[in-house]
PDB file of C-alpha atoms in Angstrom:
ATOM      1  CA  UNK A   1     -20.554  15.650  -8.063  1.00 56.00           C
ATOM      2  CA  UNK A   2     -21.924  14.388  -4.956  1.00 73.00           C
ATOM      3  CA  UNK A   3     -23.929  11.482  -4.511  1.00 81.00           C
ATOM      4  CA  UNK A   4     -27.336  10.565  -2.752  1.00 86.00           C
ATOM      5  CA  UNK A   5     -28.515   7.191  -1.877  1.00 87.00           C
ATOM      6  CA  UNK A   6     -31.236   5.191  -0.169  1.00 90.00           C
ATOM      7  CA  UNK A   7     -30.807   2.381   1.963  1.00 91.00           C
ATOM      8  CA  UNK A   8     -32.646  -0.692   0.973  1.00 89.00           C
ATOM      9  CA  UNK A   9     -33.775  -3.478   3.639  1.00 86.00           C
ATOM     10  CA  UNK A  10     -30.882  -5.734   2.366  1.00 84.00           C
ATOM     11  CA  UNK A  11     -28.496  -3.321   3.131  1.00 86.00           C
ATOM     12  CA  UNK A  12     -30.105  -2.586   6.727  1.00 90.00           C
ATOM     13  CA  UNK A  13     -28.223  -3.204  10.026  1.00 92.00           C
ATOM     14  CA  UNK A  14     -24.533  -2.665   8.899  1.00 92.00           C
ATOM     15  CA  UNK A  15     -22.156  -0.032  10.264  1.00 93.00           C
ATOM     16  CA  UNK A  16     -22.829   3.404   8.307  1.00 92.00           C
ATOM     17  CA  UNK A  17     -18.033   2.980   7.651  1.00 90.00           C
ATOM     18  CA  UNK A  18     -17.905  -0.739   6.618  1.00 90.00           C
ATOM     19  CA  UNK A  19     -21.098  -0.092   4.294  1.00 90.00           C
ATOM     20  CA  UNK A  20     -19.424   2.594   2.320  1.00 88.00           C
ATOM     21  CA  UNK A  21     -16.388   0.870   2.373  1.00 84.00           C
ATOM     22  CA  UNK A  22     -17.894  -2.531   0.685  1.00 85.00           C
ATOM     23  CA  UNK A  23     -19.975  -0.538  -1.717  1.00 84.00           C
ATOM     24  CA  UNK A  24     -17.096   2.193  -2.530  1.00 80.00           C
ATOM     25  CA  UNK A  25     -13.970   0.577  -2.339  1.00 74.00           C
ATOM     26  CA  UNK A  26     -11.957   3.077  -4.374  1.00 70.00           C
ATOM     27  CA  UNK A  27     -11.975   4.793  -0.614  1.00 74.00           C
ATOM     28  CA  UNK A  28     -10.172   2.346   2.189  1.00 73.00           C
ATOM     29  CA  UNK A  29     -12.252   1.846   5.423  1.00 79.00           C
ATOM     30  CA  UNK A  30     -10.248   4.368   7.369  1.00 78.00           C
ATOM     31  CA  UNK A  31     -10.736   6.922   4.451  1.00 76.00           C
ATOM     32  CA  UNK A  32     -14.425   6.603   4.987  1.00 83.00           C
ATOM     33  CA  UNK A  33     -14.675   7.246   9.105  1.00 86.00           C
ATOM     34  CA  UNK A  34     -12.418   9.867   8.334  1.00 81.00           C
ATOM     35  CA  UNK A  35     -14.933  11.634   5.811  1.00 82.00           C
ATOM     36  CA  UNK A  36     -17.762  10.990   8.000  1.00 88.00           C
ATOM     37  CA  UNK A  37     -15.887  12.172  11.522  1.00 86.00           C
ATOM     38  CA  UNK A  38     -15.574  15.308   8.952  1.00 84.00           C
ATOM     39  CA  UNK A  39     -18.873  16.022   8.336  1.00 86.00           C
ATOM     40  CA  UNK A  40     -18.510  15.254   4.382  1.00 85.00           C
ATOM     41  CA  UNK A  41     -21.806  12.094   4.808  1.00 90.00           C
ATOM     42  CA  UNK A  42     -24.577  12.587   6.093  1.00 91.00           C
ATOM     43  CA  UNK A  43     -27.743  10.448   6.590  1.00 93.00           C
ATOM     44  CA  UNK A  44     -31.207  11.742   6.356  1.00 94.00           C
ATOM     45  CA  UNK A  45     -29.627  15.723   6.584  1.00 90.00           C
ATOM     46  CA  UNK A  46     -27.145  15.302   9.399  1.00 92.00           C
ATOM     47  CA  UNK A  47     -24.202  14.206  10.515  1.00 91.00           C
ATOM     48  CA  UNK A  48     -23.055  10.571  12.055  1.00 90.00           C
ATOM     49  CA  UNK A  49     -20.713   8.662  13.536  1.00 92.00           C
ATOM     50  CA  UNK A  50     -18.763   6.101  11.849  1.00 91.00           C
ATOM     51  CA  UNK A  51     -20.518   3.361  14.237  1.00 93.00           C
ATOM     52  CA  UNK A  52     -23.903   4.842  12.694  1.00 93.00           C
ATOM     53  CA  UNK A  53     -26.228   0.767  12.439  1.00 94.00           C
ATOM     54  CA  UNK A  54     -27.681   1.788   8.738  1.00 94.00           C
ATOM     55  CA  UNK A  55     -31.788   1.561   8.891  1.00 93.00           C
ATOM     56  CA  UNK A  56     -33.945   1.118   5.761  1.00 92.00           C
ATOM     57  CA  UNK A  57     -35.164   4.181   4.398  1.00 93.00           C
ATOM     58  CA  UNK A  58     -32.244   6.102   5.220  1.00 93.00           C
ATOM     59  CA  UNK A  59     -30.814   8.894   2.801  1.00 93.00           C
ATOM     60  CA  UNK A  60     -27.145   8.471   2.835  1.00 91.00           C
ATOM     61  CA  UNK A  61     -25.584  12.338   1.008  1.00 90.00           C
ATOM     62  CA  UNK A  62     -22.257  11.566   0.062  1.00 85.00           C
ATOM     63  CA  UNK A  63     -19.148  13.491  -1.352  1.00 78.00           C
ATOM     64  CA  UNK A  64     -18.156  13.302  -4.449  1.00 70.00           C
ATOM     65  CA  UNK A  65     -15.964  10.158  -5.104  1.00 65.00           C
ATOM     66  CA  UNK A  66     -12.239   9.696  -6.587  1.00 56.00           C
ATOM     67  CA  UNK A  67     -12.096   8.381  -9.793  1.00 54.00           C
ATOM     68  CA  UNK A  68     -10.044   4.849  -9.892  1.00 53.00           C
ATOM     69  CA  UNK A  69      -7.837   6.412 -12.479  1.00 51.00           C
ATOM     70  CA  UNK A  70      -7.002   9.051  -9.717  1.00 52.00           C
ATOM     71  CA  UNK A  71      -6.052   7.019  -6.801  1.00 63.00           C
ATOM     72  CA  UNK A  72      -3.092   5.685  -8.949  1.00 78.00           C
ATOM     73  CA  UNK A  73       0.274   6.709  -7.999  1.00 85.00           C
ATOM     74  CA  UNK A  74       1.378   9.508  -9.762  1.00 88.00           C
ATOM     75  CA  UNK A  75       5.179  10.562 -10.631  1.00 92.00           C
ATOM     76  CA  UNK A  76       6.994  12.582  -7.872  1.00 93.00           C
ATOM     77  CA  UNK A  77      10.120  13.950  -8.021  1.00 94.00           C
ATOM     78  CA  UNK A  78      12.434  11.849  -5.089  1.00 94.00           C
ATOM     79  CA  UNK A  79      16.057  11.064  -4.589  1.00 93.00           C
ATOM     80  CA  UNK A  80      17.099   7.950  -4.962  1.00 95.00           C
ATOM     81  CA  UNK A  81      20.119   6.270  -6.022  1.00 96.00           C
ATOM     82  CA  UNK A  82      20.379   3.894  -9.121  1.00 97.00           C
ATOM     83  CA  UNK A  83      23.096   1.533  -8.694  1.00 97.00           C
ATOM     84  CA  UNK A  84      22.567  -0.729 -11.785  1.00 97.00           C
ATOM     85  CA  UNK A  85      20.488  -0.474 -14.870  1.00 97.00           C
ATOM     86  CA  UNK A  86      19.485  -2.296 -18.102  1.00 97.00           C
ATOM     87  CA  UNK A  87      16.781  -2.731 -21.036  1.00 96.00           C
ATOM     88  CA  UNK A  88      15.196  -5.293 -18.277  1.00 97.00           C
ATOM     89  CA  UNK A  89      15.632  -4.117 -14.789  1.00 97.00           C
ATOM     90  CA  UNK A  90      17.358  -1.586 -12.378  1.00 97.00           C
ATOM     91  CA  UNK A  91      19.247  -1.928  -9.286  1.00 97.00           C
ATOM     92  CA  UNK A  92      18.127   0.733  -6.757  1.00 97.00           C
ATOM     93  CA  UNK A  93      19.387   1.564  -3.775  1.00 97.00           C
ATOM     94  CA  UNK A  94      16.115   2.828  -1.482  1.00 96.00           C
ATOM     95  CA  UNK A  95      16.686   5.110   1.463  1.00 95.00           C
ATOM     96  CA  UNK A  96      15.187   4.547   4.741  1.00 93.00           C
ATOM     97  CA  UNK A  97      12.174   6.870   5.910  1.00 92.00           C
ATOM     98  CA  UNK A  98      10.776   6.015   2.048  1.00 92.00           C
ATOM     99  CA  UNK A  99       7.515   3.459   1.879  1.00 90.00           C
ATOM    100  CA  UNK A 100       7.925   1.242  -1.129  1.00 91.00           C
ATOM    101  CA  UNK A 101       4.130   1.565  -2.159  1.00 86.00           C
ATOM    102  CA  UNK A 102       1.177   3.765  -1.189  1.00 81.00           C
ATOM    103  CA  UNK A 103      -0.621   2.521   1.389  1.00 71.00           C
ATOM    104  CA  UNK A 104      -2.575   3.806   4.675  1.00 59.00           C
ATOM    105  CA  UNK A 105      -1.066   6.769   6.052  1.00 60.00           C
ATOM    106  CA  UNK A 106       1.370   7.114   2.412  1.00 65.00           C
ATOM    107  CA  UNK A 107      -0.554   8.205   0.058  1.00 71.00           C
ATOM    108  CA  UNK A 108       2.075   9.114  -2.155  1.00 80.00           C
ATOM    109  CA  UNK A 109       5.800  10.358  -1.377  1.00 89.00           C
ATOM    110  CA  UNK A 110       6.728   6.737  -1.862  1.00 91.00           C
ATOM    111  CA  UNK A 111       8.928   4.488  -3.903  1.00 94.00           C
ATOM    112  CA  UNK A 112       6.952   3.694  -6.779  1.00 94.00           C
ATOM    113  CA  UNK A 113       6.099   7.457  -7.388  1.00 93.00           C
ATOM    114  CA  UNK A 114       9.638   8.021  -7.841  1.00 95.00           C
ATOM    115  CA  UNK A 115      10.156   5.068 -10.512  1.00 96.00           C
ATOM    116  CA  UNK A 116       7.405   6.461 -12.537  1.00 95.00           C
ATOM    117  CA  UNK A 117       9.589   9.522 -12.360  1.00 95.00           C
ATOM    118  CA  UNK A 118      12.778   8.177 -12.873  1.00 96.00           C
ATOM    119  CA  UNK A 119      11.633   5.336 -15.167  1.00 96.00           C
ATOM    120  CA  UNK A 120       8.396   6.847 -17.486  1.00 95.00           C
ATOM    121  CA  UNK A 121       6.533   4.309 -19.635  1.00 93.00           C
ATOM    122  CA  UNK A 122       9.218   1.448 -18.798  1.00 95.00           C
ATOM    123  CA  UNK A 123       7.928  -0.426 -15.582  1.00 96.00           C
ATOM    124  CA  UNK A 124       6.478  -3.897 -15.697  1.00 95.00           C
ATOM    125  CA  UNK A 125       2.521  -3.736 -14.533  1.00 91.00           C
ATOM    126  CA  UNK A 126       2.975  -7.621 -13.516  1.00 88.00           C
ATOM    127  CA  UNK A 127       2.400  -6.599  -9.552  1.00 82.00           C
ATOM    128  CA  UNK A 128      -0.559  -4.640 -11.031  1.00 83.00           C
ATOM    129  CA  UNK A 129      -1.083  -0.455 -11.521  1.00 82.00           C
ATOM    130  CA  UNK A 130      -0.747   0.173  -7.964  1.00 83.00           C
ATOM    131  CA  UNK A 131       2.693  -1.248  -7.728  1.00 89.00           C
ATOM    132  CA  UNK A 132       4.527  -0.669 -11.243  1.00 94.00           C
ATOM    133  CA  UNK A 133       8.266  -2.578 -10.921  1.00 95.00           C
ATOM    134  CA  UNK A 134       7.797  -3.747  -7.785  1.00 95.00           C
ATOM    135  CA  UNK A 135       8.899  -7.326  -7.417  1.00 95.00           C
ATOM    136  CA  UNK A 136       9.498  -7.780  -3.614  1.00 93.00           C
ATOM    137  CA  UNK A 137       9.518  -5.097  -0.781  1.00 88.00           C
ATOM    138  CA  UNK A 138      11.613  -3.661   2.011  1.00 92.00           C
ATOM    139  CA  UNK A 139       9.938  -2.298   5.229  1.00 88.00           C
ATOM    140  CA  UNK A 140       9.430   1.995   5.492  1.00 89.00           C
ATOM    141  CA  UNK A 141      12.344   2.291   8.256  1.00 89.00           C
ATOM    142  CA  UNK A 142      14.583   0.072   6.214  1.00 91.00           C
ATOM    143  CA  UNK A 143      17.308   1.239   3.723  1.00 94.00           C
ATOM    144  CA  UNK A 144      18.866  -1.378   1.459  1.00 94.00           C
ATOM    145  CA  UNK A 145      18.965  -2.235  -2.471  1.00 96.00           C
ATOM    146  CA  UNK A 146      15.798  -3.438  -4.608  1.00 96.00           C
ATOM    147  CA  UNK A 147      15.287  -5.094  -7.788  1.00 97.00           C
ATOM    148  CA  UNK A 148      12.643  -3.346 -10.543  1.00 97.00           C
ATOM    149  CA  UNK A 149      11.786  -4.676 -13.371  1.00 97.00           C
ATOM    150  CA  UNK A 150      11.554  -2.953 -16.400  1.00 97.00           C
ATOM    151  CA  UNK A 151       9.394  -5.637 -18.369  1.00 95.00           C
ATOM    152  CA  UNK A 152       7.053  -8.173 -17.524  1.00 95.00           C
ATOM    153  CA  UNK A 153       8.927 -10.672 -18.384  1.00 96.00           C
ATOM    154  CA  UNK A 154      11.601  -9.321 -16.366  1.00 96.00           C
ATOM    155  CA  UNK A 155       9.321  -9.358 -13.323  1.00 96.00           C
ATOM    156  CA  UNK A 156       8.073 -13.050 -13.820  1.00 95.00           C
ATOM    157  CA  UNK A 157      11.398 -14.073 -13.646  1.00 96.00           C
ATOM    158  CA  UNK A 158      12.797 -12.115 -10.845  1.00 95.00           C
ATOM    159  CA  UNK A 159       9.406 -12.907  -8.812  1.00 93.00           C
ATOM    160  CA  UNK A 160      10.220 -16.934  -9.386  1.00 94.00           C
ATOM    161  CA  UNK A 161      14.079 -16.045  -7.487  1.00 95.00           C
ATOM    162  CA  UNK A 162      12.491 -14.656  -4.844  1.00 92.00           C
ATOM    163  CA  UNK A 163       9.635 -17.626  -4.624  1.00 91.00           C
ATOM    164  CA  UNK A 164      11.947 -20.563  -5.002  1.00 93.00           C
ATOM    165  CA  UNK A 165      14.725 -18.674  -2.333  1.00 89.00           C
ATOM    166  CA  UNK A 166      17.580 -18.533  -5.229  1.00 93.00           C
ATOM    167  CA  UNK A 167      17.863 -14.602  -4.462  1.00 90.00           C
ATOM    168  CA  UNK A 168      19.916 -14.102  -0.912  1.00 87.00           C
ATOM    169  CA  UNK A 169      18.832 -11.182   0.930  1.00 87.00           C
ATOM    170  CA  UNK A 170      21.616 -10.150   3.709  1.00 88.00           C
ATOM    171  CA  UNK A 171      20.481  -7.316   6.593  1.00 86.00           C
ATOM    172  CA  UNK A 172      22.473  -5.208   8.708  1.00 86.00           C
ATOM    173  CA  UNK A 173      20.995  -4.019  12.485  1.00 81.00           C
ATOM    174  CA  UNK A 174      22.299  -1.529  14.944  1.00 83.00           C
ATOM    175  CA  UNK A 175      21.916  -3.349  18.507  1.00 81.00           C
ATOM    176  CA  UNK A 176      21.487  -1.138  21.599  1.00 87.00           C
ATOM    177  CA  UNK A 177      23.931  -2.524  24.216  1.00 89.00           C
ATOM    178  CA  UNK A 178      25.780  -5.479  25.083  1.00 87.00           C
ATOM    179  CA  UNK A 179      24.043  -9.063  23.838  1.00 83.00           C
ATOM    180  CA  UNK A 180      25.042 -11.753  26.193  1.00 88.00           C
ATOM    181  CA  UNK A 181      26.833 -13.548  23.508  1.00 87.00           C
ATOM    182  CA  UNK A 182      29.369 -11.902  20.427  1.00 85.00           C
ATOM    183  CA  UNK A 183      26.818 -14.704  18.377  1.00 86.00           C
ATOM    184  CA  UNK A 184      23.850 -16.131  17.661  1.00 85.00           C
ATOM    185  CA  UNK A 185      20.849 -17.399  15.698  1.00 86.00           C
ATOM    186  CA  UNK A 186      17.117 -16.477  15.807  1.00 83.00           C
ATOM    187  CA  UNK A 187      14.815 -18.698  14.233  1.00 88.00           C
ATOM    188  CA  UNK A 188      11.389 -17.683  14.746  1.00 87.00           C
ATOM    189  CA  UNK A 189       8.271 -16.704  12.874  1.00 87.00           C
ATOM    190  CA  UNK A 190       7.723 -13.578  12.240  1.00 85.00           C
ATOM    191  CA  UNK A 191       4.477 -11.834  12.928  1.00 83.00           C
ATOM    192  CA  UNK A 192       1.820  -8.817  13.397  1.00 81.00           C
ATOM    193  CA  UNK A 193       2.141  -7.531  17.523  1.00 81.00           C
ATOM    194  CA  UNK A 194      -0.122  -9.245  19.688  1.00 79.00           C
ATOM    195  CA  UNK A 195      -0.310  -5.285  21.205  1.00 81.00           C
ATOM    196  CA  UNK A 196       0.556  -2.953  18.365  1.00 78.00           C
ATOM    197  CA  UNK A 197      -0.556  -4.319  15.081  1.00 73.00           C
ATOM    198  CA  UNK A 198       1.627  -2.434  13.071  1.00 72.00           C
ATOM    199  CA  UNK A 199       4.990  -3.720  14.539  1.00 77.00           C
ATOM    200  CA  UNK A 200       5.786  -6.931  13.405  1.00 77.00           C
ATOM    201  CA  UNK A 201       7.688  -9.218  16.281  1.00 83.00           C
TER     202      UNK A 201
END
């Protein structure tokens, strides 16, 4: 059922996108300019941009928002290999090309939809109902094995490893070309691109 609302003077002199996004948050940021850039809000009977400065007075007509209950990941049906499993956790291995969680852009298609599948009513909810047996994370592109815990006591434990570094984590990379030297160390931070802010550097 769609929703109408007025704007109040406290509320006045915000973006029309960041507004809906504070006050609806079941919807990201991004999911609200793209609603708007599609015509589904409107203010005062027609359409605006997601830069839209709110006013007092104005009649915001709005779609008809998700429940909570229905942005949670649902099961899905993906391969994945199980190298190891218990009463208390399972050893997985996850395939590159596969997000670990839903997130911008992966709304589902992603690990944790197939460990509901693969794993119903068993996952720990210690990382919270967005992220059921998820104790630590590998990047999208990345293939490699993961821990999931199967209890919440499980995932406590595991989690602690992880903090206090007693869980070694060991990567392989394909290099392009010939490095200047057959070995070598890099110790640097790691960070968000000063250009691209979705590559890390």
């Amino acid at each position: 059922m769609a929703v109408t609302l007025d704007i109040r003077d406290l509320e006045a002199g915000v973006r029309l996108d960041k507004w809906l996004a504070s006050r609806f948050p079941e919807r990201s940021r991004e999911g609200w300019k793209t609603a708007i850039r599609e015509g589904a809000v409107r203010i005062n009977g027609e359409e605006a941009a997601p830069s839209r400065i709110l006013a007092a007075g104005d009649r915001l007509d709005l779609p008809a928002l998700p429940s909570k209950e229905s942005l949670l990941p649902q099961p899905q049906q993906i391969d994945f290999l199980v190298l190891y499993e218990d009463d208390y956790l399972a050893v997985i291995e996850k395939p590159a090309g596969l997000a670990v969680h839903p997130s911008h852009g992966h709304a589902d298609g992603t690990l944790v939809n197939a460990i509901l599948a693969r794993f119903p009513g068993r996952l720990s909810d210690q990382g919270g109902k967005e992220r059921p047996g998820i104790v630590h994370r590998l990047d999208k592109d990345t293939s490699g094995v993961m821990l999931i815990a199967l209890d919440n006591r499980t995932h406590e434990k595991l989690a602690r490893l992880f903090r206090e570094g007693r869980v070694g984590r060991y990567y392989q990379a394909l290099v392009r070309g010939i490095p200047d030297v057959p070995r070598g160390l890099i110790d640097l931070p790691i960070g968000r691109g000063g250009v691209n802010r979705r590559r890390m550097e």
